[in-house]
mmCIF file of C-alpha atoms in Angstrom:
data_model
loop_
_atom_site.group_PDB
_atom_site.id
_atom_site.type_symbol
_atom_site.label_atom_id
_atom_site.label_comp_id
_atom_site.label_asym_id
_atom_site.label_seq_id
_atom_site.Cartn_x
_atom_site.Cartn_y
_atom_site.Cartn_z
ATOM 1 C CA MET A 1 -28.281 16.766 -5.156
ATOM 2 C CA SER A 2 -27.961 12.788 -3.966
ATOM 3 C CA SER A 3 -25.638 10.943 -5.096
ATOM 4 C CA PRO A 4 -25.748 6.691 -6.314
ATOM 5 C CA ASN A 5 -23.539 5.798 -3.063
ATOM 6 C CA ASP A 6 -26.014 7.758 -0.714
ATOM 7 C CA ALA A 7 -29.290 5.252 -1.475
ATOM 8 C CA PRO A 8 -29.938 2.137 0.505
ATOM 9 C CA PRO A 9 -29.832 -1.226 -1.189
ATOM 10 C CA GLN A 10 -32.755 -2.663 -2.263
ATOM 11 C CA GLN A 11 -34.530 -5.410 -0.349
ATOM 12 C CA ALA A 12 -35.341 -8.083 -2.702
ATOM 13 C CA SER A 13 -39.017 -9.381 -3.180
ATOM 14 C CA GLU A 14 -40.232 -13.070 -2.140
ATOM 15 C CA PRO A 15 -38.925 -15.241 -5.230
ATOM 16 C CA LYS A 16 -42.138 -14.481 -7.653
ATOM 17 C CA GLY A 17 -42.139 -18.989 -8.709
ATOM 18 C CA PRO A 18 -40.488 -21.825 -7.303
ATOM 19 C CA VAL A 19 -37.188 -22.799 -8.022
ATOM 20 C CA ARG A 20 -37.348 -26.923 -9.140
ATOM 21 C CA ALA A 21 -35.171 -29.293 -7.111
ATOM 22 C CA ASP A 22 -35.053 -31.130 -10.610
ATOM 23 C CA THR A 23 -33.321 -28.451 -13.132
ATOM 24 C CA PRO A 24 -30.564 -30.174 -14.178
ATOM 25 C CA HIS A 25 -27.106 -29.174 -12.499
ATOM 26 C CA ARG A 26 -29.124 -27.468 -9.572
ATOM 27 C CA ASP A 27 -25.980 -28.301 -6.831
ATOM 28 C CA LEU A 28 -23.736 -26.843 -9.220
ATOM 29 C CA ALA A 29 -22.007 -23.942 -8.440
ATOM 30 C CA ILE A 30 -19.057 -21.491 -9.545
ATOM 31 C CA VAL A 31 -16.716 -19.279 -7.733
ATOM 32 C CA LEU A 32 -14.447 -16.757 -9.358
ATOM 33 C CA SER A 33 -12.247 -15.388 -7.232
ATOM 34 C CA GLY A 34 -10.007 -11.523 -7.545
ATOM 35 C CA GLY A 35 -7.612 -10.915 -8.595
ATOM 36 C CA GLY A 36 -8.131 -7.168 -10.377
ATOM 37 C CA ALA A 37 -7.130 -7.080 -14.223
ATOM 38 C CA ARG A 38 -5.643 -11.240 -13.889
ATOM 39 C CA ALA A 39 -10.101 -11.656 -13.262
ATOM 40 C CA ALA A 40 -9.258 -11.501 -17.239
ATOM 41 C CA TYR A 41 -7.811 -15.026 -16.907
ATOM 42 C CA GLN A 42 -11.819 -16.207 -15.703
ATOM 43 C CA VAL A 43 -12.933 -15.003 -18.755
ATOM 44 C CA GLY A 44 -10.626 -16.848 -20.857
ATOM 45 C CA VAL A 45 -11.627 -19.966 -18.944
ATOM 46 C CA LEU A 46 -15.167 -19.337 -19.626
ATOM 47 C CA ARG A 47 -14.624 -19.000 -22.718
ATOM 48 C CA GLY A 48 -12.476 -22.183 -23.636
ATOM 49 C CA LEU A 49 -15.539 -23.926 -21.501
ATOM 50 C CA GLY A 50 -18.294 -22.289 -23.084
ATOM 51 C CA ARG A 51 -16.727 -23.931 -26.674
ATOM 52 C CA ARG A 52 -16.871 -27.208 -25.231
ATOM 53 C CA PHE A 53 -20.027 -27.187 -23.065
ATOM 54 C CA PRO A 54 -22.070 -24.017 -24.419
ATOM 55 C CA ASP A 55 -25.377 -24.876 -22.802
ATOM 56 C CA LEU A 56 -23.950 -24.653 -19.434
ATOM 57 C CA ARG A 57 -25.475 -22.883 -16.783
ATOM 58 C CA PHE A 58 -24.041 -22.244 -13.349
ATOM 59 C CA PRO A 59 -27.518 -21.970 -11.216
ATOM 60 C CA ILE A 60 -25.130 -21.000 -8.369
ATOM 61 C CA ILE A 61 -22.483 -17.717 -8.823
ATOM 62 C CA THR A 62 -20.321 -16.282 -6.225
ATOM 63 C CA GLY A 63 -17.857 -13.762 -6.496
ATOM 64 C CA VAL A 64 -15.698 -11.317 -5.104
ATOM 65 C CA SER A 65 -13.500 -8.243 -5.716
ATOM 66 C CA ALA A 66 -13.038 -8.355 -9.917
ATOM 67 C CA GLY A 67 -14.398 -11.830 -10.034
ATOM 68 C CA ALA A 68 -17.908 -10.218 -8.703
ATOM 69 C CA ILE A 69 -17.412 -8.323 -12.202
ATOM 70 C CA ASN A 70 -17.923 -11.431 -13.995
ATOM 71 C CA ALA A 71 -20.255 -13.279 -11.468
ATOM 72 C CA VAL A 72 -22.872 -10.605 -12.352
ATOM 73 C CA PHE A 73 -22.004 -10.645 -15.420
ATOM 74 C CA LEU A 74 -22.818 -14.462 -15.914
ATOM 75 C CA ALA A 75 -25.675 -14.313 -13.797
ATOM 76 C CA SER A 76 -27.454 -11.793 -15.396
ATOM 77 C CA HIS A 77 -26.407 -12.839 -19.146
ATOM 78 C CA ARG A 78 -29.712 -14.735 -20.774
ATOM 79 C CA LYS A 79 -27.717 -17.586 -22.821
ATOM 80 C CA GLY A 80 -25.381 -20.047 -22.134
ATOM 81 C CA LEU A 81 -22.122 -20.333 -21.097
ATOM 82 C CA GLY A 82 -20.635 -20.156 -24.937
ATOM 83 C CA GLU A 83 -23.040 -16.713 -25.590
ATOM 84 C CA ALA A 84 -22.062 -15.349 -22.188
ATOM 85 C CA ALA A 85 -18.744 -15.935 -21.883
ATOM 86 C CA GLN A 86 -17.896 -14.643 -25.533
ATOM 87 C CA ASP A 87 -19.739 -11.666 -24.583
ATOM 88 C CA LEU A 88 -18.044 -10.871 -21.602
ATOM 89 C CA ALA A 89 -14.559 -11.992 -23.269
ATOM 90 C CA GLU A 90 -15.361 -8.678 -26.187
ATOM 91 C CA VAL A 91 -15.975 -6.868 -22.588
ATOM 92 C CA TRP A 92 -12.426 -7.573 -21.209
ATOM 93 C CA HIS A 93 -10.403 -7.827 -24.743
ATOM 94 C CA ASP A 94 -10.424 -4.338 -25.180
ATOM 95 C CA LEU A 95 -10.730 -2.565 -21.726
ATOM 96 C CA ARG A 96 -8.036 0.237 -20.886
ATOM 97 C CA LEU A 97 -7.039 1.460 -17.431
ATOM 98 C CA LYS A 98 -8.814 4.559 -18.196
ATOM 99 C CA ASP A 99 -12.015 2.151 -18.236
ATOM 100 C CA VAL A 100 -11.680 1.098 -14.762
ATOM 101 C CA PHE A 101 -10.579 4.554 -13.371
ATOM 102 C CA ARG A 102 -9.116 7.802 -14.499
ATOM 103 C CA VAL A 103 -5.160 8.202 -14.881
ATOM 104 C CA ASP A 104 -4.853 11.627 -16.874
ATOM 105 C CA THR A 105 -2.370 13.656 -15.408
ATOM 106 C CA LYS A 106 -4.239 16.179 -13.325
ATOM 107 C CA ALA A 107 -6.517 13.597 -11.892
ATOM 108 C CA MET A 108 -3.449 12.034 -10.679
ATOM 109 C CA ALA A 109 -1.884 15.164 -9.797
ATOM 110 C CA ALA A 110 -4.903 15.989 -7.348
ATOM 111 C CA SER A 111 -5.060 12.755 -5.588
ATOM 112 C CA PHE A 112 -1.594 12.985 -4.941
ATOM 113 C CA LEU A 113 -2.074 16.289 -3.624
ATOM 114 C CA ARG A 114 -5.428 15.176 -1.467
ATOM 115 C CA TRP A 115 -3.055 12.513 0.195
ATOM 116 C CA VAL A 116 0.249 14.983 0.352
ATOM 117 C CA THR A 117 -1.847 17.494 2.647
ATOM 118 C CA ARG A 118 -3.879 15.077 4.507
ATOM 119 C CA LEU A 119 -1.011 13.521 6.019
ATOM 120 C CA GLY A 120 0.705 16.929 6.246
ATOM 121 C CA THR A 121 -1.766 18.434 8.328
ATOM 122 C CA GLY A 122 -1.781 15.662 10.724
ATOM 123 C CA GLY A 123 -5.398 15.128 10.354
ATOM 124 C CA SER A 124 -6.645 19.058 11.557
ATOM 125 C CA ALA A 125 -10.052 19.591 10.315
ATOM 126 C CA VAL A 126 -9.070 21.412 7.728
ATOM 127 C CA ALA A 127 -7.369 18.694 6.223
ATOM 128 C CA PRO A 128 -9.422 17.378 3.107
ATOM 129 C CA LYS A 129 -11.402 14.645 2.666
ATOM 130 C CA VAL A 130 -9.627 10.951 0.859
ATOM 131 C CA ARG A 131 -11.226 7.633 0.070
ATOM 132 C CA GLY A 132 -9.395 6.267 -2.091
ATOM 133 C CA LEU A 133 -6.016 6.854 -4.492
ATOM 134 C CA VAL A 134 -7.633 6.659 -7.889
ATOM 135 C CA ASP A 135 -11.285 7.541 -9.323
ATOM 136 C CA SER A 136 -12.691 4.942 -9.897
ATOM 137 C CA ALA A 137 -15.938 6.544 -11.324
ATOM 138 C CA PRO A 138 -15.429 5.538 -15.146
ATOM 139 C CA LEU A 139 -15.930 1.662 -13.929
ATOM 140 C CA ARG A 140 -19.595 2.432 -12.234
ATOM 141 C CA GLN A 141 -19.985 3.804 -15.639
ATOM 142 C CA LEU A 142 -18.317 0.464 -17.787
ATOM 143 C CA LEU A 143 -21.254 -1.563 -15.083
ATOM 144 C CA HIS A 144 -23.928 -0.033 -15.902
ATOM 145 C CA ARG A 145 -23.510 -0.376 -19.450
ATOM 146 C CA ILE A 146 -22.276 -3.952 -19.221
ATOM 147 C CA LEU A 147 -24.742 -5.171 -17.563
ATOM 148 C CA GLY A 148 -27.642 -2.940 -18.107
ATOM 149 C CA SER A 149 -28.894 -1.798 -15.025
ATOM 150 C CA VAL A 150 -32.459 -0.123 -14.858
ATOM 151 C CA ASP A 151 -33.049 2.137 -11.937
ATOM 152 C CA GLY A 152 -29.959 0.558 -10.408
ATOM 153 C CA GLU A 153 -31.212 -2.993 -10.423
ATOM 154 C CA ILE A 154 -29.459 -5.689 -12.975
ATOM 155 C CA GLN A 155 -32.750 -6.660 -14.919
ATOM 156 C CA GLY A 156 -31.054 -10.496 -16.162
ATOM 157 C CA ILE A 157 -30.412 -11.941 -12.765
ATOM 158 C CA GLY A 158 -33.939 -11.131 -11.938
ATOM 159 C CA HIS A 159 -35.793 -13.102 -15.786
ATOM 160 C CA ASN A 160 -33.153 -15.718 -14.899
ATOM 161 C CA ILE A 161 -33.989 -16.699 -11.222
ATOM 162 C CA HIS A 162 -37.795 -16.515 -12.829
ATOM 163 C CA ALA A 163 -37.284 -18.686 -15.230
ATOM 164 C CA GLU A 164 -35.549 -21.295 -13.242
ATOM 165 C CA LEU A 165 -32.104 -21.109 -14.843
ATOM 166 C CA LEU A 166 -30.446 -19.601 -12.287
ATOM 167 C CA LYS A 167 -31.085 -20.449 -8.245
ATOM 168 C CA ALA A 168 -28.636 -17.829 -7.086
ATOM 169 C CA VAL A 169 -25.794 -15.154 -7.585
ATOM 170 C CA ALA A 170 -24.450 -13.291 -4.407
ATOM 171 C CA LEU A 171 -21.165 -10.623 -3.715
ATOM 172 C CA THR A 172 -19.411 -10.532 -1.070
ATOM 173 C CA THR A 173 -17.911 -7.646 0.890
ATOM 174 C CA VAL A 174 -16.391 -5.804 3.870
ATOM 175 C CA ASP A 175 -18.790 -3.848 6.200
ATOM 176 C CA TYR A 176 -15.758 -1.513 7.461
ATOM 177 C CA ASP A 177 -17.764 -0.074 10.348
ATOM 178 C CA THR A 178 -18.301 -3.414 11.961
ATOM 179 C CA GLY A 179 -15.876 -5.079 10.437
ATOM 180 C CA GLN A 180 -18.056 -8.133 9.649
ATOM 181 C CA THR A 181 -17.880 -9.963 5.745
ATOM 182 C CA VAL A 182 -20.875 -9.624 4.151
ATOM 183 C CA THR A 183 -22.126 -11.757 1.055
ATOM 184 C CA TRP A 184 -25.043 -10.188 -0.794
ATOM 185 C CA VAL A 185 -27.791 -12.752 -2.068
ATOM 186 C CA GLU A 186 -30.067 -12.385 -5.372
ATOM 187 C CA GLY A 187 -31.744 -15.680 -5.200
ATOM 188 C CA ALA A 188 -34.196 -17.939 -3.927
ATOM 189 C CA ASP A 189 -34.912 -20.896 -1.360
ATOM 190 C CA PHE A 190 -31.959 -20.321 0.178
ATOM 191 C CA ASP A 191 -31.460 -19.960 4.434
ATOM 192 C CA PRO A 192 -29.790 -16.886 4.819
ATOM 193 C CA TRP A 193 -26.678 -17.490 7.866
ATOM 194 C CA GLN A 194 -25.011 -15.180 10.300
ATOM 195 C CA ARG A 195 -22.288 -15.793 11.950
ATOM 196 C CA PRO A 196 -20.530 -13.381 14.327
ATOM 197 C CA HIS A 197 -18.065 -12.236 11.867
ATOM 198 C CA ARG A 198 -19.869 -13.071 8.252
ATOM 199 C CA LEU A 199 -23.350 -12.735 7.388
ATOM 200 C CA SER A 200 -25.650 -13.005 4.937
ATOM 201 C CA ARG A 201 -27.941 -10.142 2.842
ATOM 202 C CA ARG A 202 -30.884 -10.905 0.481
ATOM 203 C CA VAL A 203 -31.004 -8.025 -1.497
ATOM 204 C CA LEU A 204 -31.570 -6.426 -5.374
ATOM 205 C CA LEU A 205 -27.786 -6.124 -6.308
ATOM 206 C CA THR A 206 -26.830 -3.474 -8.015
ATOM 207 C CA ALA A 207 -24.102 -2.369 -10.075
ATOM 208 C CA GLU A 208 -23.190 -0.671 -5.839
ATOM 209 C CA HIS A 209 -22.461 -4.092 -4.545
ATOM 210 C CA VAL A 210 -20.094 -4.919 -8.096
ATOM 211 C CA MET A 211 -18.376 -1.602 -7.506
ATOM 212 C CA ALA A 212 -18.281 -2.388 -3.303
ATOM 213 C CA SER A 213 -17.025 -5.759 -4.073
ATOM 214 C CA ALA A 214 -14.747 -4.577 -6.425
ATOM 215 C CA ALA A 215 -13.319 -1.693 -4.043
ATOM 216 C CA LEU A 216 -9.462 -2.974 -3.419
ATOM 217 C CA PRO A 217 -8.609 -1.632 0.007
ATOM 218 C CA LEU A 218 -6.900 2.355 -0.220
ATOM 219 C CA LEU A 219 -6.982 2.209 -3.875
ATOM 220 C CA PHE A 220 -10.654 2.894 -4.954
ATOM 221 C CA PRO A 221 -13.095 4.394 -2.494
ATOM 222 C CA ALA A 222 -15.175 2.724 -0.297
ATOM 223 C CA VAL A 223 -18.471 2.270 -1.478
ATOM 224 C CA ARG A 224 -22.039 3.030 0.415
ATOM 225 C CA LEU A 225 -25.058 -0.103 1.243
ATOM 226 C CA GLY A 226 -27.238 1.308 3.579
ATOM 227 C CA PRO A 227 -25.801 3.101 6.520
ATOM 228 C CA HIS A 228 -22.377 1.549 5.955
ATOM 229 C CA TRP A 229 -19.573 1.799 3.673
ATOM 230 C CA HIS A 230 -18.109 -1.472 2.292
ATOM 231 C CA GLY A 231 -15.196 -2.550 0.419
ATOM 232 C CA ASP A 232 -13.502 -5.241 -0.981
ATOM 233 C CA GLY A 233 -14.838 -8.617 0.389
ATOM 234 C CA GLY A 234 -11.788 -10.749 -0.132
ATOM 235 C CA ILE A 235 -10.209 -8.595 3.423
ATOM 236 C CA ARG A 236 -12.029 -10.630 5.049
ATOM 237 C CA LEU A 237 -13.212 -13.567 3.358
ATOM 238 C CA ALA A 238 -11.405 -16.293 5.759
ATOM 239 C CA ALA A 239 -13.700 -18.774 3.631
ATOM 240 C CA PRO A 240 -14.301 -18.551 0.290
ATOM 241 C CA LEU A 241 -16.456 -21.975 -0.964
ATOM 242 C CA ALA A 242 -19.144 -20.539 2.587
ATOM 243 C CA PRO A 243 -21.564 -19.165 -0.202
ATOM 244 C CA SER A 244 -21.947 -21.159 -2.412
ATOM 245 C CA ILE A 245 -21.681 -24.231 0.197
ATOM 246 C CA HIS A 246 -24.869 -22.424 1.962
ATOM 247 C CA LEU A 247 -26.665 -21.563 -0.952
ATOM 248 C CA GLY A 248 -26.821 -25.428 -1.665
ATOM 249 C CA ALA A 249 -23.685 -26.594 -3.406
ATOM 250 C CA ASN A 250 -22.864 -30.249 -3.673
ATOM 251 C CA ARG A 251 -20.293 -29.693 -6.903
ATOM 252 C CA ILE A 252 -18.076 -26.345 -7.386
ATOM 253 C CA LEU A 253 -16.341 -24.941 -9.694
ATOM 254 C CA VAL A 254 -13.366 -22.352 -8.584
ATOM 255 C CA ILE A 255 -11.752 -20.310 -10.225
ATOM 256 C CA SER A 256 -8.642 -18.845 -9.357
ATOM 257 C CA THR A 257 -5.866 -15.912 -10.914
ATOM 258 C CA ARG A 258 -3.248 -17.407 -8.407
ATOM 259 C CA TYR A 259 -0.550 -19.555 -10.302
ATOM 260 C CA ASP A 260 0.378 -22.346 -8.295
ATOM 261 C CA ARG A 261 4.335 -22.239 -8.305
ATOM 262 C CA THR A 262 7.022 -25.298 -8.224
ATOM 263 C CA GLN A 263 9.351 -25.675 -5.188
ATOM 264 C CA ALA A 264 12.127 -24.613 -7.300
ATOM 265 C CA GLU A 265 10.397 -21.819 -8.650
ATOM 266 C CA ALA A 266 9.565 -20.620 -4.968
ATOM 267 C CA ASP A 267 13.054 -20.846 -3.925
ATOM 268 C CA ARG A 268 13.864 -18.361 -6.378
ATOM 269 C CA SER A 269 14.606 -14.823 -5.479
ATOM 270 C CA THR A 270 12.478 -12.184 -7.216
ATOM 271 C CA LEU A 271 14.511 -9.247 -5.386
ATOM 272 C CA GLN A 272 18.126 -7.755 -5.223
ATOM 273 C CA GLY A 273 18.203 -5.640 -2.140
ATOM 274 C CA TYR A 274 15.825 -4.400 0.223
ATOM 275 C CA PRO A 275 12.129 -5.246 -1.115
ATOM 276 C CA PRO A 276 10.238 -1.727 -2.251
ATOM 277 C CA PRO A 277 6.560 -1.593 -0.987
ATOM 278 C CA ALA A 278 5.582 -3.219 -4.521
ATOM 279 C CA GLN A 279 6.836 -6.301 -3.593
ATOM 280 C CA ILE A 280 5.295 -6.060 0.061
ATOM 281 C CA LEU A 281 1.742 -4.627 -1.215
ATOM 282 C CA GLY A 282 1.908 -7.723 -4.009
ATOM 283 C CA LYS A 283 2.826 -10.783 -1.734
ATOM 284 C CA LEU A 284 0.096 -9.193 1.104
ATOM 285 C CA LEU A 285 -2.499 -8.774 -1.442
ATOM 286 C CA ASN A 286 -1.859 -11.930 -2.738
ATOM 287 C CA SER A 287 -1.906 -13.353 0.372
ATOM 288 C CA VAL A 288 -5.278 -11.583 1.792
ATOM 289 C CA PHE A 289 -7.200 -12.494 -1.552
ATOM 290 C CA LEU A 290 -6.128 -15.683 -3.137
ATOM 291 C CA ASP A 291 -4.171 -17.741 -0.729
ATOM 292 C CA VAL A 292 -7.415 -18.384 1.101
ATOM 293 C CA ILE A 293 -8.556 -20.350 -1.512
ATOM 294 C CA ASP A 294 -6.425 -23.012 -1.482
ATOM 295 C CA GLN A 295 -6.754 -23.182 2.113
ATOM 296 C CA ASP A 296 -10.288 -23.465 2.002
ATOM 297 C CA VAL A 297 -10.289 -26.306 -0.548
ATOM 298 C CA ALA A 298 -7.880 -28.397 1.390
ATOM 299 C CA GLN A 299 -10.106 -28.413 4.157
ATOM 300 C CA LEU A 300 -12.831 -28.997 2.370
ATOM 301 C CA ARG A 301 -11.574 -32.334 1.351
ATOM 302 C CA HIS A 302 -10.077 -33.256 4.280
ATOM 303 C CA LEU A 303 -14.150 -32.394 5.980
ATOM 304 C CA ASN A 304 -14.878 -34.877 2.962
ATOM 305 C CA GLU A 305 -12.557 -38.134 4.264
ATOM 306 C CA LEU A 306 -14.220 -37.300 7.315
ATOM 307 C CA ILE A 307 -17.885 -37.740 6.254
ATOM 308 C CA ALA A 308 -17.133 -40.707 4.284
ATOM 309 C CA ARG A 309 -16.266 -42.684 7.136
ATOM 310 C CA VAL A 310 -19.568 -41.719 8.896
ATOM 311 C CA PRO A 311 -22.447 -43.834 8.353
ATOM 312 C CA VAL A 312 -25.282 -42.048 6.057
ATOM 313 C CA GLU A 313 -28.086 -41.889 8.543
ATOM 314 C CA GLU A 314 -25.472 -40.516 10.648
ATOM 315 C CA ARG A 315 -24.408 -37.569 8.847
ATOM 316 C CA LYS A 316 -27.315 -34.939 9.856
ATOM 317 C CA GLU A 317 -27.286 -32.000 7.688
ATOM 318 C CA PHE A 318 -23.371 -32.650 6.278
ATOM 319 C CA ARG A 319 -22.507 -33.886 2.876
ATOM 320 C CA LYS A 320 -19.716 -34.274 0.814
ATOM 321 C CA ILE A 321 -19.113 -31.398 -1.489
ATOM 322 C CA ASP A 322 -16.765 -31.933 -4.863
ATOM 323 C CA ALA A 323 -14.631 -29.073 -5.726
ATOM 324 C CA LEU A 324 -12.542 -28.884 -9.100
ATOM 325 C CA VAL A 325 -9.895 -25.560 -8.789
ATOM 326 C CA LEU A 326 -9.018 -24.290 -12.632
ATOM 327 C CA ARG A 327 -5.518 -22.079 -11.868
ATOM 328 C CA PRO A 328 -3.355 -20.788 -14.549
ATOM 329 C CA SER A 329 -1.021 -22.756 -15.339
ATOM 330 C CA LYS A 330 1.695 -19.903 -16.555
ATOM 331 C CA ASP A 331 2.594 -16.875 -13.736
ATOM 332 C CA LEU A 332 0.621 -14.129 -14.156
ATOM 333 C CA GLY A 333 2.251 -11.860 -12.464
ATOM 334 C CA ARG A 334 5.709 -11.537 -14.022
ATOM 335 C CA ILE A 335 4.316 -11.689 -17.325
ATOM 336 C CA SER A 336 2.584 -8.205 -16.684
ATOM 337 C CA ALA A 337 6.418 -6.496 -16.193
ATOM 338 C CA GLY A 338 6.425 -7.127 -20.025
ATOM 339 C CA PHE A 339 3.331 -5.183 -20.380
ATOM 340 C CA GLU A 340 4.868 -2.226 -18.279
ATOM 341 C CA PRO A 341 5.677 0.292 -21.048
ATOM 342 C CA ASP A 342 1.927 0.361 -21.826
ATOM 343 C CA LEU A 343 0.882 2.398 -18.578
ATOM 344 C CA PRO A 344 -0.733 5.589 -19.095
ATOM 345 C CA ARG A 345 2.839 8.178 -18.641
ATOM 346 C CA ALA A 346 1.251 9.524 -15.021
ATOM 347 C CA PHE A 347 -0.093 6.044 -13.593
ATOM 348 C CA ARG A 348 3.184 4.847 -15.079
ATOM 349 C CA TYR A 349 4.914 6.556 -13.254
ATOM 350 C CA LEU A 350 3.428 6.350 -10.048
ATOM 351 C CA THR A 351 4.144 2.776 -9.954
ATOM 352 C CA ARG A 352 7.547 3.091 -10.704
ATOM 353 C CA SER A 353 7.982 4.843 -7.855
ATOM 354 C CA LEU A 354 6.821 2.324 -5.749
ATOM 355 C CA GLY A 355 9.448 -0.353 -7.146
ATOM 356 C CA THR A 356 7.683 -2.268 -9.667
ATOM 357 C CA ARG A 357 10.470 -2.720 -11.604
ATOM 358 C CA GLU A 358 12.614 -3.622 -8.738
ATOM 359 C CA THR A 359 11.650 -6.857 -8.905
ATOM 360 C CA SER A 360 10.977 -10.162 -11.537
ATOM 361 C CA SER A 361 7.469 -11.016 -10.203
ATOM 362 C CA PRO A 362 5.510 -7.435 -10.248
ATOM 363 C CA ASP A 363 2.180 -9.034 -8.714
ATOM 364 C CA PHE A 364 0.795 -5.676 -7.048
ATOM 365 C CA LEU A 365 1.313 -4.200 -10.719
ATOM 366 C CA SER A 366 -0.527 -7.318 -12.195
ATOM 367 C CA LEU A 367 -3.500 -6.498 -10.730
ATOM 368 C CA LEU A 368 -3.740 -3.096 -12.141
ATOM 369 C CA MET A 369 -2.801 -4.158 -15.678
ATOM 370 C CA PHE A 370 -5.836 -3.151 -17.022
ATOM 371 C CA GLU A 371 -3.757 -2.618 -20.728
ATOM 372 C CA PRO A 372 -5.586 -4.299 -23.798
ATOM 373 C CA GLY A 373 -1.637 -6.017 -24.659
ATOM 374 C CA TYR A 374 -2.218 -8.086 -21.199
ATOM 375 C CA LEU A 375 -5.718 -9.068 -20.757
ATOM 376 C CA ARG A 376 -5.511 -10.651 -24.664
ATOM 377 C CA THR A 377 -2.716 -12.748 -23.002
ATOM 378 C CA LEU A 378 -4.804 -13.868 -20.080
ATOM 379 C CA LEU A 379 -7.721 -14.782 -22.236
ATOM 380 C CA GLU A 380 -5.681 -16.771 -24.688
ATOM 381 C CA ILE A 381 -4.127 -18.590 -21.058
ATOM 382 C CA GLY A 382 -7.163 -19.649 -20.006
ATOM 383 C CA GLU A 383 -8.582 -20.656 -22.994
ATOM 384 C CA GLU A 384 -5.279 -22.639 -23.342
ATOM 385 C CA ASP A 385 -5.668 -24.029 -19.609
ATOM 386 C CA ALA A 386 -9.676 -24.559 -20.124
ATOM 387 C CA GLU A 387 -9.040 -26.931 -23.244
ATOM 388 C CA THR A 388 -6.062 -29.002 -21.135
ATOM 389 C CA ARG A 389 -8.622 -29.554 -17.939
ATOM 390 C CA GLY A 390 -11.687 -29.910 -20.101
ATOM 391 C CA ASP A 391 -11.821 -33.400 -19.176
ATOM 392 C CA GLU A 392 -12.383 -32.775 -14.986
ATOM 393 C CA VAL A 393 -14.629 -30.079 -15.669
ATOM 394 C CA ALA A 394 -16.977 -32.643 -17.497
ATOM 395 C CA GLU A 395 -16.597 -35.454 -14.806
ATOM 396 C CA LEU A 396 -17.471 -32.691 -12.453
ATOM 397 C CA LEU A 397 -20.535 -31.975 -13.963
ATOM 398 C CA ALA A 398 -21.006 -35.468 -14.531
ATOM 399 C CA HIS A 399 -20.667 -36.505 -11.269
ATOM 400 C CA SER A 400 -23.580 -36.854 -8.555
ATOM 401 C CA VAL A 401 -21.919 -36.579 -5.366
ATOM 402 C CA GLU A 402 -22.363 -40.274 -3.833
ATOM 403 C CA ALA A 403 -24.465 -40.590 -0.265
#
């Protein structure tokens, strides 16, 4: 019997109706980055903004890694931000590690044994196949439940596009075969793009696309989309704002899960002695999934300055684009250390063996801290930050990009 992973992704049909260019905020996009469990912070921000702007809709929504889960939930919800964010917050409020991947002792031991056997046999023909350190089947079941997919298709997205409430939603993966960054788009009225290292595909999005985008390398199994296997889209996503710009955004709200340290914090040591594997993994994943947002936004602002110096009639396809980045006011990595005892015993044993207790800022641990205490704390921080920066968001919403 074939599994859902063996089926090729569905190709999207042509839009059933036109998308009006005069729809309010038609050029507004939201970009949701990765960060594993830290994506709960994004939900807190959304809920905070939903209280102030309950009827707000983002016609362009893009997400990658854990942000892809939040992106598709928003895109498929039939109500405004107030109700959508509240419903999403209820999902994250009670989420546990066992809802994301199997953490029972039997499953963890079997996975460990397969990897040890694989490494010990030198890649011989009798070596067991390994597709990830953990079994992410629980996440697949969760996505089907919360997204209301029917025969694989996420129904709400098509409804919102047809009702002209949504222009496009895009998720990004990396193709492990070709090494290309692939952005999967369900939407209307957009021109697909293709570059040597990144391209887009028009599809009907399914839970498998979300699973692929959120498949952390080595930890989660890759997901088959069509003929190739795909993983976390943050791996080679050098330009995280690019999909939203390709889809027509002139105003972009970015919700990052990366804390912006002060100079004093950056200079402060978090280790004593040689860095453990968890510290190295944490820094590696931060640089892969989160640091590129800062680089992309900085480059966008430089381009805006250059475009402003060019006469309007000579700009051709170039345009000014406003971007606002909301990020945690507190270090989510440091906070995760206080909730480490909440992890299931078998998984806690694994993380401690990697040295998560040998650093005061276990970023790697924070990616996997799918436990209610930590997630609820992040929801609260996100709401507080949304309230603090609500005026800046209101300015972005009200601002029409000047020629």
